[in-house]
mmCIF file of C-alpha atoms in Angstrom:
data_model
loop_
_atom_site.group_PDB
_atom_site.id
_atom_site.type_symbol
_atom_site.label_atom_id
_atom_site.label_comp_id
_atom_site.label_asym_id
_atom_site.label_seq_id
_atom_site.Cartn_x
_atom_site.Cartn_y
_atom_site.Cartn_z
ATOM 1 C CA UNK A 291 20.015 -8.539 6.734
ATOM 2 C CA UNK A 292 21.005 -7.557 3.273
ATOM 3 C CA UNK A 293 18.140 -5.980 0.652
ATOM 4 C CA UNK A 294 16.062 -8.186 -2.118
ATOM 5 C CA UNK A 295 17.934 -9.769 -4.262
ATOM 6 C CA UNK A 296 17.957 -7.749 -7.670
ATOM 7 C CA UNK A 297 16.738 -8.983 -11.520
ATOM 8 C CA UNK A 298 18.896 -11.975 -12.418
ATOM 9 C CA UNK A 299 21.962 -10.859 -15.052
ATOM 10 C CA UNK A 300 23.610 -12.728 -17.470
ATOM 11 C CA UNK A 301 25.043 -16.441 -16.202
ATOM 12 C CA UNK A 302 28.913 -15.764 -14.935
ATOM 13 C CA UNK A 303 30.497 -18.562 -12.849
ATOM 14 C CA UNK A 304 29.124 -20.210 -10.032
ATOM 15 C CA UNK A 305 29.881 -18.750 -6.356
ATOM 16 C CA UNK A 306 32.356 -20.697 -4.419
ATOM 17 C CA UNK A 307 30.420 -22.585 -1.638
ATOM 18 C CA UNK A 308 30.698 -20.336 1.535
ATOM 19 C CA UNK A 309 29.487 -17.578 -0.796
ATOM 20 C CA UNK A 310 26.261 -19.038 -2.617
ATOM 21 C CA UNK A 311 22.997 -17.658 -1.826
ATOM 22 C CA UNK A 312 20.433 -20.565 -1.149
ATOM 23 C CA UNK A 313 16.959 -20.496 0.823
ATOM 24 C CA UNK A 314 17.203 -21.702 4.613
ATOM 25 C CA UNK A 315 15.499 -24.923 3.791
ATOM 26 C CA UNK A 316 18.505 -26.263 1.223
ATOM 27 C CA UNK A 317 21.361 -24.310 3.748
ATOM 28 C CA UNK A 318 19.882 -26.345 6.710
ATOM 29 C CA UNK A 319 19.373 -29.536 5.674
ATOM 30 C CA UNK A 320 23.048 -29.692 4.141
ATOM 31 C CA UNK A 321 24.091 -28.444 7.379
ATOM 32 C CA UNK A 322 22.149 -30.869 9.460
ATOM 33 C CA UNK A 323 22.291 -33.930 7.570
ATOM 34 C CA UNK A 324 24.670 -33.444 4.593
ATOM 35 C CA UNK A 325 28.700 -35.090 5.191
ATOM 36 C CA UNK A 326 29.899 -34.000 7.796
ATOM 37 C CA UNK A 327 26.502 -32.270 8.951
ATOM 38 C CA UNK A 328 25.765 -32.092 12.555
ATOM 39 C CA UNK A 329 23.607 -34.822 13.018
ATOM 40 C CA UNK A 330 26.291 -36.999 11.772
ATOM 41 C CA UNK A 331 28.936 -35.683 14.784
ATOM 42 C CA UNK A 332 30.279 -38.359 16.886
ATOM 43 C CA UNK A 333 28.908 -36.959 20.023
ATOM 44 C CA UNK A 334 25.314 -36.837 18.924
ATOM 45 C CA UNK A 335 22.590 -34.276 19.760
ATOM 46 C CA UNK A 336 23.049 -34.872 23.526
ATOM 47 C CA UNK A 337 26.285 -33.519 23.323
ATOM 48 C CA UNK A 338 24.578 -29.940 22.771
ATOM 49 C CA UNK A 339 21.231 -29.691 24.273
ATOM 50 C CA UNK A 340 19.431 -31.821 26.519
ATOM 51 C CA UNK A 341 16.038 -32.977 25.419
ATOM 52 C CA UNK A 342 12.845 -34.749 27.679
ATOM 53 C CA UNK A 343 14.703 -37.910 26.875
ATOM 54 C CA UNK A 344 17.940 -36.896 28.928
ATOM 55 C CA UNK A 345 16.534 -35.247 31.543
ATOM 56 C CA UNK A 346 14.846 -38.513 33.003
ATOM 57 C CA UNK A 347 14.218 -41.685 32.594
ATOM 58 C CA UNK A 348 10.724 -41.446 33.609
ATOM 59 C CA UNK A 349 10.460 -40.133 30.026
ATOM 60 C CA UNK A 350 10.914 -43.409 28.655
ATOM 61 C CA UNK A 351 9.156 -44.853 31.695
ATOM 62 C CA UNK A 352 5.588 -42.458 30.363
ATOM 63 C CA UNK A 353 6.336 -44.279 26.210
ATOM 64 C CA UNK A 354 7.033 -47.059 27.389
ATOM 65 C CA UNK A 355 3.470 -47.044 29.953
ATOM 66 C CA UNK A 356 2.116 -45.134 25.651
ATOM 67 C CA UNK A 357 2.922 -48.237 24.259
ATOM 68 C CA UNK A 358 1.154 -50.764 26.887
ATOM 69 C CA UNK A 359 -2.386 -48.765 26.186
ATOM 70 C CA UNK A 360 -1.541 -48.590 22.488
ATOM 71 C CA UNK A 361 -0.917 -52.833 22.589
ATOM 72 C CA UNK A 362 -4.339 -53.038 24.831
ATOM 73 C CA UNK A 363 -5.778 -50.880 22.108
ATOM 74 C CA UNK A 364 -4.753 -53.019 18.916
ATOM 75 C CA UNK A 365 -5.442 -56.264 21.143
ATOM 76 C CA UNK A 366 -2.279 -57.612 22.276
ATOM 77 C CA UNK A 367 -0.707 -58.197 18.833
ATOM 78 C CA UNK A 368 1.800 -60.852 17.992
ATOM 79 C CA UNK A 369 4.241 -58.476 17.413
ATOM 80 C CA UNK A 370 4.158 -54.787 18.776
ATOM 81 C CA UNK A 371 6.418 -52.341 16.790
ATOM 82 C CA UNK A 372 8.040 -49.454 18.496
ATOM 83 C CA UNK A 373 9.361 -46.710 16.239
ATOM 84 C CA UNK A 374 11.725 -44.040 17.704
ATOM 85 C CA UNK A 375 12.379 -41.396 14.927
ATOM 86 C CA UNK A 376 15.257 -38.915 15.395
ATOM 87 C CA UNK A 377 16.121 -41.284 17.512
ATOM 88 C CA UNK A 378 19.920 -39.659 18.674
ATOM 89 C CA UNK A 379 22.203 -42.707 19.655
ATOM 90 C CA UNK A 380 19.066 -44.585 20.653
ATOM 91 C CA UNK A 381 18.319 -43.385 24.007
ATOM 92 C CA UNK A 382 14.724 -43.709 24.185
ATOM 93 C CA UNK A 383 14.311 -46.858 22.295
ATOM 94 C CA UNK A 384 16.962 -48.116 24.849
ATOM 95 C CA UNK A 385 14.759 -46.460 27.787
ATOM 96 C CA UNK A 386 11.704 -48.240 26.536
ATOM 97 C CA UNK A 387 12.689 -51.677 25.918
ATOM 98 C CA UNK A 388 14.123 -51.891 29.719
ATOM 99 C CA UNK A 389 10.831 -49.803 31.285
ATOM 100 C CA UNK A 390 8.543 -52.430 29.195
ATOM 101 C CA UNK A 391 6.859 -55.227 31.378
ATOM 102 C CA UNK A 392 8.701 -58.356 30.796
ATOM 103 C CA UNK A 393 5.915 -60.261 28.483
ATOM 104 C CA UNK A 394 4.973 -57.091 26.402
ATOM 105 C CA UNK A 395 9.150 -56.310 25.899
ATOM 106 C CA UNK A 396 9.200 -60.183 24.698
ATOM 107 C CA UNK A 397 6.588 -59.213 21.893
ATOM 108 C CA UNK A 398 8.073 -55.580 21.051
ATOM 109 C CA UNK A 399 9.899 -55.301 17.782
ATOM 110 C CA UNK A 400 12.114 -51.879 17.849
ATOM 111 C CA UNK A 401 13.238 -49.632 15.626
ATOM 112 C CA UNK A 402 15.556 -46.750 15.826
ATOM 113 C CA UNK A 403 15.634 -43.977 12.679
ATOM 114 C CA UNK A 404 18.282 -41.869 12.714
ATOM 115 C CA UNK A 405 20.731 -40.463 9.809
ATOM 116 C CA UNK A 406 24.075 -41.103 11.840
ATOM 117 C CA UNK A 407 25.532 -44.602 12.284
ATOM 118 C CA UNK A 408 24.486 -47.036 14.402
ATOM 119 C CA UNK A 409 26.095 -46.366 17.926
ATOM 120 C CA UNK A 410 28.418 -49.318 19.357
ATOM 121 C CA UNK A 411 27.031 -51.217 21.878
ATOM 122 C CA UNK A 412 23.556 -50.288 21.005
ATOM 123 C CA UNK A 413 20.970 -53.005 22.410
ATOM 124 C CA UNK A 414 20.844 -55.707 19.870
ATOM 125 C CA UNK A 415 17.189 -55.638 19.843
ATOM 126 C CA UNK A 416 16.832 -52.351 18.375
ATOM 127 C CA UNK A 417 16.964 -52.416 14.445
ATOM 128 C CA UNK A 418 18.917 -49.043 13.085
ATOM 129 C CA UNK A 419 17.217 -47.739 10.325
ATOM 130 C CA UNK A 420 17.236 -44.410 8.057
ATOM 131 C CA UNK A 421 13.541 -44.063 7.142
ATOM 132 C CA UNK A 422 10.802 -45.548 9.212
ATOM 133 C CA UNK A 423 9.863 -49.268 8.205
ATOM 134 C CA UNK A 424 6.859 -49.423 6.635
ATOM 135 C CA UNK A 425 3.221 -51.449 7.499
ATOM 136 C CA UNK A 426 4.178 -50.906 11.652
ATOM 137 C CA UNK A 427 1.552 -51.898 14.543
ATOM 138 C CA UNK A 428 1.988 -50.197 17.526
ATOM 139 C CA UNK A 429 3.667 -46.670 18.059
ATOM 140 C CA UNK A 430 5.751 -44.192 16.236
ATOM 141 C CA UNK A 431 6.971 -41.576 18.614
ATOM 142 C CA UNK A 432 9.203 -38.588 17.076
ATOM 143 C CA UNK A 433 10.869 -36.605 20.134
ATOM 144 C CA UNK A 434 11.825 -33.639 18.342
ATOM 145 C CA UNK A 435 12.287 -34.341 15.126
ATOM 146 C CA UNK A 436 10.226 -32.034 13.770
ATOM 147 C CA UNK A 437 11.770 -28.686 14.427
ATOM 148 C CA UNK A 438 14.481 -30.223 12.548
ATOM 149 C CA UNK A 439 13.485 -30.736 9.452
ATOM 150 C CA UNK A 440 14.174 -27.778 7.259
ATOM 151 C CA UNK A 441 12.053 -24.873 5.925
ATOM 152 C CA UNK A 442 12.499 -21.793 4.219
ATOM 153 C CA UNK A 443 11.613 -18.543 6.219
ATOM 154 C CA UNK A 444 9.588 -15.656 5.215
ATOM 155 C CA UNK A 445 10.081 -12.073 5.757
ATOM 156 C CA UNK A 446 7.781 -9.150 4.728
ATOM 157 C CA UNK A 447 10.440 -6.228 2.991
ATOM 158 C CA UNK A 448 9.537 -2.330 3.172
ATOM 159 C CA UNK A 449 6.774 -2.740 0.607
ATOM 160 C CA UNK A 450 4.692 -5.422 2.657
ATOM 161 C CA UNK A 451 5.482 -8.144 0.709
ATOM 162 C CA UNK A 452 6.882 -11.649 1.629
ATOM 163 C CA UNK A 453 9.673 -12.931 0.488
ATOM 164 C CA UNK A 454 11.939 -15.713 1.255
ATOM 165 C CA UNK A 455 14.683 -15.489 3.656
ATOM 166 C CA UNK A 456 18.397 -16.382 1.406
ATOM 167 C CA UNK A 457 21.342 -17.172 3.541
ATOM 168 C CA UNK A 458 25.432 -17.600 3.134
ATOM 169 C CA UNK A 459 27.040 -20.647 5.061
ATOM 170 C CA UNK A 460 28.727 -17.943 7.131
ATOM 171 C CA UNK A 461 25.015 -16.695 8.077
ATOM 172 C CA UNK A 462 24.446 -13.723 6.121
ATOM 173 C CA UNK A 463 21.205 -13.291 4.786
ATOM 174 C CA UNK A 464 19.281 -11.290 1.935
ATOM 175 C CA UNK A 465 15.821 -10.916 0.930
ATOM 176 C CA UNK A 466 15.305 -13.483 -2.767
ATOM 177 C CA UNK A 467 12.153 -13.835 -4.363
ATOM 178 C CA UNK A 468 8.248 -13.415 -3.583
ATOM 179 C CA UNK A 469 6.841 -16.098 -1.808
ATOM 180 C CA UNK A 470 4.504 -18.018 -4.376
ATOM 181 C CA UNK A 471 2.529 -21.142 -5.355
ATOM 182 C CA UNK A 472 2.204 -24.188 -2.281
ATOM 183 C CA UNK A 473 4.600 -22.027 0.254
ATOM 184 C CA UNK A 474 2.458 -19.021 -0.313
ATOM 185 C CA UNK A 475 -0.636 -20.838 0.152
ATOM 186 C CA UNK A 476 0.785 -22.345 3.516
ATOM 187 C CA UNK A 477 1.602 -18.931 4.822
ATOM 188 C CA UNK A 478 -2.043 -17.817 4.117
ATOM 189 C CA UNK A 479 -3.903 -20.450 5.665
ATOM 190 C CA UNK A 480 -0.974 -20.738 8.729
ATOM 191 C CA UNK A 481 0.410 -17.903 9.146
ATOM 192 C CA UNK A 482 -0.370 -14.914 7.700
ATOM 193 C CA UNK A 483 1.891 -12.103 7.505
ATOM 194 C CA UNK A 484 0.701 -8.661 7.933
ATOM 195 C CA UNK A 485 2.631 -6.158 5.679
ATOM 196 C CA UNK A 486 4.964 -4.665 8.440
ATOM 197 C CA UNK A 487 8.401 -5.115 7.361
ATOM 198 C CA UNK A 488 10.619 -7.455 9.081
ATOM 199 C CA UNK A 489 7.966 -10.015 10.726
ATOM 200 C CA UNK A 490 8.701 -13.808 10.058
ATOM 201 C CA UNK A 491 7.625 -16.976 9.513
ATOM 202 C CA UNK A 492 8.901 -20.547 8.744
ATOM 203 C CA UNK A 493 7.216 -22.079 5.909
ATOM 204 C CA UNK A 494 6.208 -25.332 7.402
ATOM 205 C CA UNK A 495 4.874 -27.291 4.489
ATOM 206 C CA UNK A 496 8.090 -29.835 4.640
ATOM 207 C CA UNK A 497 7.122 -30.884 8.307
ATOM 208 C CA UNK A 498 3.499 -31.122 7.486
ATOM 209 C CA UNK A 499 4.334 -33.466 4.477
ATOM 210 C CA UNK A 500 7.100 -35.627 6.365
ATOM 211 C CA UNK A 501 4.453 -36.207 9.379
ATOM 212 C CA UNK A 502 2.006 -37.344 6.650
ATOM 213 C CA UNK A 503 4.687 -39.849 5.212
ATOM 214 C CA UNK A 504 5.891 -40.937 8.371
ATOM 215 C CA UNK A 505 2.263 -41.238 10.078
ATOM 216 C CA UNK A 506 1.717 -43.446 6.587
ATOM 217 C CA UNK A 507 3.812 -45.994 7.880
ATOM 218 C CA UNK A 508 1.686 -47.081 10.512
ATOM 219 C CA UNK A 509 -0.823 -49.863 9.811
ATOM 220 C CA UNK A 510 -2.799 -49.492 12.743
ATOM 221 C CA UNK A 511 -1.669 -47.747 16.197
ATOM 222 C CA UNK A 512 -0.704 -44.199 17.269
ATOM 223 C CA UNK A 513 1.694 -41.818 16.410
ATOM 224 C CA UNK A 514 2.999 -38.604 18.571
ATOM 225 C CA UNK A 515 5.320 -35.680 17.694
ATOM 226 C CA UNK A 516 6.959 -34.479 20.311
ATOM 227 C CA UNK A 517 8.213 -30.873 19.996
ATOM 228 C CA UNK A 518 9.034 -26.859 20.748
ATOM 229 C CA UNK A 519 5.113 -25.924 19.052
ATOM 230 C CA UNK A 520 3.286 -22.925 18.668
ATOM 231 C CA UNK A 521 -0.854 -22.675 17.170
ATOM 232 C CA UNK A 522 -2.397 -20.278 15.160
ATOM 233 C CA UNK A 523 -3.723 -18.452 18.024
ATOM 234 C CA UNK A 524 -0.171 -17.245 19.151
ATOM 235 C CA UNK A 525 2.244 -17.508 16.567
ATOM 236 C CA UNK A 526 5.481 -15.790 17.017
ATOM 237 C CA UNK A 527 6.149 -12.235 15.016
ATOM 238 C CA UNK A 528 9.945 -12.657 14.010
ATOM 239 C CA UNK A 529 9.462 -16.631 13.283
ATOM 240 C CA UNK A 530 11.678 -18.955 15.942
ATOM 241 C CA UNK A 531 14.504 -20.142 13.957
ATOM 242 C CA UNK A 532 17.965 -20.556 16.113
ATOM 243 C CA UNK A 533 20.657 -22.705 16.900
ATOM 244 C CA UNK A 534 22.530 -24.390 19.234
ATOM 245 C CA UNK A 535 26.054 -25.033 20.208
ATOM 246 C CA UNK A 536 27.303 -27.174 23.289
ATOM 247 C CA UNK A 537 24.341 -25.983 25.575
ATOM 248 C CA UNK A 538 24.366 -22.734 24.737
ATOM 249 C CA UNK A 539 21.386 -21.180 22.069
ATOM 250 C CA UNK A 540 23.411 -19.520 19.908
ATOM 251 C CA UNK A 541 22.842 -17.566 15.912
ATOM 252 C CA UNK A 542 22.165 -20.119 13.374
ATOM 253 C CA UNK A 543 24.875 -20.403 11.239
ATOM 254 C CA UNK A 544 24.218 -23.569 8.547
ATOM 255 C CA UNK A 545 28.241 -24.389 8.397
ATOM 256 C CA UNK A 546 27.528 -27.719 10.387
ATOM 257 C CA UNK A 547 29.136 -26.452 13.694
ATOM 258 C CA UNK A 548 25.822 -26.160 15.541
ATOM 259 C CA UNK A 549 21.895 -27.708 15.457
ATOM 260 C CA UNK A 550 19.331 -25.488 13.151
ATOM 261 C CA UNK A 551 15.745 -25.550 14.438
ATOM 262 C CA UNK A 552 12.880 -23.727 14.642
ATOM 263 C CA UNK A 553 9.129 -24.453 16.421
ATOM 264 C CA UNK A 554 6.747 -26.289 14.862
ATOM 265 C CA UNK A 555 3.178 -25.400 14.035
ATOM 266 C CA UNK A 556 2.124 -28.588 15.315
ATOM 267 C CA UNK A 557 -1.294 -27.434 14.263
ATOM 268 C CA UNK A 558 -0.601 -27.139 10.567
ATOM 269 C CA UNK A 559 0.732 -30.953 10.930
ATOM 270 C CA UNK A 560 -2.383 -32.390 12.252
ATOM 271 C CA UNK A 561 -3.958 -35.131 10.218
ATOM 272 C CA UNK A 562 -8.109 -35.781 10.653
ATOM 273 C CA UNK A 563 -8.260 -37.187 14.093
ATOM 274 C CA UNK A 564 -5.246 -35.560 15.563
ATOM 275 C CA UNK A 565 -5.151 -33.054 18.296
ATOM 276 C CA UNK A 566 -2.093 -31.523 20.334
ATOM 277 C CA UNK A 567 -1.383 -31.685 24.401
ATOM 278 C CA UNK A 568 0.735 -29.651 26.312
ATOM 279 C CA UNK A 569 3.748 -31.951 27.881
ATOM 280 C CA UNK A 570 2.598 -31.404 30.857
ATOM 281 C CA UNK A 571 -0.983 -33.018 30.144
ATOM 282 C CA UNK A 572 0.067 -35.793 28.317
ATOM 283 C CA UNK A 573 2.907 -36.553 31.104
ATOM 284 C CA UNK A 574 0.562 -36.486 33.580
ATOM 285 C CA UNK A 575 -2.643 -38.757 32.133
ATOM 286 C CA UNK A 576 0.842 -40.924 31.843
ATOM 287 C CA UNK A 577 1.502 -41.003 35.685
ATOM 288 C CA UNK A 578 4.546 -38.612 35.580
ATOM 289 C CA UNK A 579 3.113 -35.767 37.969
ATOM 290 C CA UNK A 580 6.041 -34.423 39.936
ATOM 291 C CA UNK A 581 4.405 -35.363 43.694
ATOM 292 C CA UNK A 582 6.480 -34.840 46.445
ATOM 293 C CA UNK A 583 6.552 -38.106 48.432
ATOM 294 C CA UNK A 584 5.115 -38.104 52.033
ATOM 295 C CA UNK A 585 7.270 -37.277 54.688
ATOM 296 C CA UNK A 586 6.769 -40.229 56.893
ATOM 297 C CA UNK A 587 8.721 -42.178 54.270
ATOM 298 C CA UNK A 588 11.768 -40.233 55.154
ATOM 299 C CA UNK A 589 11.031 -41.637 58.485
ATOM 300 C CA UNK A 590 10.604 -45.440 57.914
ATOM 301 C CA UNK A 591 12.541 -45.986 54.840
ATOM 302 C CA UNK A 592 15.014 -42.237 54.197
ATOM 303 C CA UNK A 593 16.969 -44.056 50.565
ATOM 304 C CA UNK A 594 13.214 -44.681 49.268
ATOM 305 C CA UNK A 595 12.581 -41.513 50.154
ATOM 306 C CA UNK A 596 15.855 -39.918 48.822
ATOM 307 C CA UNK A 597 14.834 -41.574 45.257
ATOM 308 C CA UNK A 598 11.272 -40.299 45.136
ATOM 309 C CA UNK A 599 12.361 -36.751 46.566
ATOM 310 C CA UNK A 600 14.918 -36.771 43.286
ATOM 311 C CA UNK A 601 12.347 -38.441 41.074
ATOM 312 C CA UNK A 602 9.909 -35.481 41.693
ATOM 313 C CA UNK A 603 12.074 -33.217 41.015
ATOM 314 C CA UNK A 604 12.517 -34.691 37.491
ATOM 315 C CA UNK A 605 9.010 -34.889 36.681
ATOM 316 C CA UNK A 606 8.548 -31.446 37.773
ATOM 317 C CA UNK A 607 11.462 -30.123 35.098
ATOM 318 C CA UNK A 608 9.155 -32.449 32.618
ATOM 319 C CA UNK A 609 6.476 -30.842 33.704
ATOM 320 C CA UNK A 610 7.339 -27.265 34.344
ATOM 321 C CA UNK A 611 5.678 -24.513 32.795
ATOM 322 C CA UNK A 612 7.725 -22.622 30.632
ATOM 323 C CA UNK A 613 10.220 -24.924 30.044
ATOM 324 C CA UNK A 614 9.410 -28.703 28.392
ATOM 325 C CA UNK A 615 5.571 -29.089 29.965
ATOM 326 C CA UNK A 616 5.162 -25.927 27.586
ATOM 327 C CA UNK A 617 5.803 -28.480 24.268
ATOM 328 C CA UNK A 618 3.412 -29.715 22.418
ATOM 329 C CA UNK A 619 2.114 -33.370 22.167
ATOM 330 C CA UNK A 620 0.613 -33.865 18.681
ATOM 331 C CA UNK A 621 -1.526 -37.356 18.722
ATOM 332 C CA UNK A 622 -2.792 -39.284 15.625
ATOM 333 C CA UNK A 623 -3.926 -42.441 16.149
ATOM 334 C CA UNK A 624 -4.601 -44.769 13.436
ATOM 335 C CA UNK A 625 -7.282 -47.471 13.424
ATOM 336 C CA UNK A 626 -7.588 -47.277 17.145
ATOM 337 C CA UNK A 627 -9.090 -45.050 19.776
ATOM 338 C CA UNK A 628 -7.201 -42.379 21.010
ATOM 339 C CA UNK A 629 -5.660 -43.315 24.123
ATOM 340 C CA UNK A 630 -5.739 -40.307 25.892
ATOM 341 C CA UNK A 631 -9.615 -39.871 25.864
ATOM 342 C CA UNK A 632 -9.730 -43.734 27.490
#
């Protein structure tokens, strides 16, 4: 980590690329999403890091059960509109449609949002978007979208004061200016830094203000953000940002070659009426509880018993404290009940 950046001189000629000095927000979501970024890669997020939605199709089984109580909830609409943001090569919308009972998958309109290009072969069913369609009924579901979108980060220097994080496409970073004005406001009521030098934060303003947009699309139903979370209570000193590169966490570098992400204070994101589960909870109100099956089944029917032996084992990795039953839930419903208080 380099020093604060010094007064500005007189204008001289711009820094080539790799060299510029930008915040963390602008460097990431260039990275991320910009040509070539690496949510535009041909292999797609799975092809680094494995999320709920590849480690088991009961995932998709638990939405797609989500979406049954959210139709019972608006009254059996017409047309029932399933939103899957971040949505990867489609995975979950995919997972849904085929988990959905046959008469409520007949009435299900859905809609995958992602900023790559519609994989081949996708289900024709499933409408490819780049924003989230607006005036919905039914359930937007972001699986970790979130930690994605970009914010700068904060670090206190020797004189206890916090200033944004700057950083070089080859990952270098310097101290820029005093955090001020809306950021500086989030930081106080979110996360407030005490004046040791070196603790961090990320700034999460941007998420809080793309859940409000994307929550705004709904007309009536429920929306749930899916994601690595931490609260107020227990909010990390050195912040959470990272990367990751085939499988492997690795330093975040924002040259495209690897993802950019950081938790999400879930908290800060919650509109009235929201609240935030653990994984774990929400998984199992869902009927995803990782039960072993009874042993007489091995007895009377052993490839039923194989499948429900291996299908406990992946709700228990859904489940499993400290791993992804540790993520946060974060429910908003709109204009109906909240289904996980029925």
């Amino acid at each position: 980590m380099e020093g604060p950046a010094g007064p500005k001189g007189p204008a001289g000629p711009e820094e080539p690329e790799p060299h510029k000095w930008r915040g963390w927000r602008a460097a990431a979501q260039e990275a991320l999403y910009g040509p070539g970024g690496f949510y535009r890669r041909a292999e797609g997020p799975a092809g680094h890091f494995r999320t709920s939605v590849h480690a088991s199709p009961l995932f998709a089984g638990a939405v797609a059960r989500l979406l049954c109580r959210v139709d019972e909830a608006l009254g059996r609409p017409a047309a029932l509109d399933f939103v899957d943001m971040a949505a990867g090569r489609g995975e979950l919308a995919t997972g849904v449609l085929a988990a959905l009972p046959a008469e409520v998958a007949g009435r299900t309109r859905a809609y995958a949002v992602e900023v790559a290009e519609r994989p081949a072969g996708l289900d024709h069913r499933i409408e490819w978007l780049a924003a989230p369609p607006e005036g919905t009924t039914g359930l937007l579901f972001a699986n970790e979208w979130l930690d994605n979108v970009p914010v700068e980060v904060a670090e206190v220097d020797a004189a206890g004061t916090a200033r944004l994080v700057l950083v070089r496409t080859d990952g270098t970073e310097r101290l820029g200016e005093p955090v001020g004005g809306a950021e500086a406001r989030w930081l106080e009521r979110w996360w407030p830094l005490p004046g040791a030098a070196g603790l961090r934060a990320e700034i999460g303003l941007p998420r809080d203000e793309s859940w409000a947009s994307a929550v705004a699309t709904l007309r009536r139903g429920l929306a749930v953000a899916v994601d690595y979370a931490h609260t107020a209570d227990a909010r990390p000193p050195f912040g959470t940002l990272t990367g990751f590169r085939e499988g492997r966490e690795t330093t975040p570098v924002p040259d495209g070659s690897c993802d950019i992400t950081a938790h999400v204070a879930l908290d800060a994101c919650a509109l009235p009426g929201g609240r935030v589960l653990r994984q774990r909870e929400a998984l199992h109100a869902l009927g995803v509880t990782g039960a072993r099956p009874p042993l007489t089944l091995a007895s009377t029917d052993p490839a039923a018993y194989v499948r429900a032996l291996a299908g406990a084992g992946e709700a228990a990795e859904l489940t499993a404290a400290g791993g992804l039953g540790d993520f946060g839930w974060l429910v908003q419903p709109v204009g109906i009940p909240d289904p996980f208080r029925a």
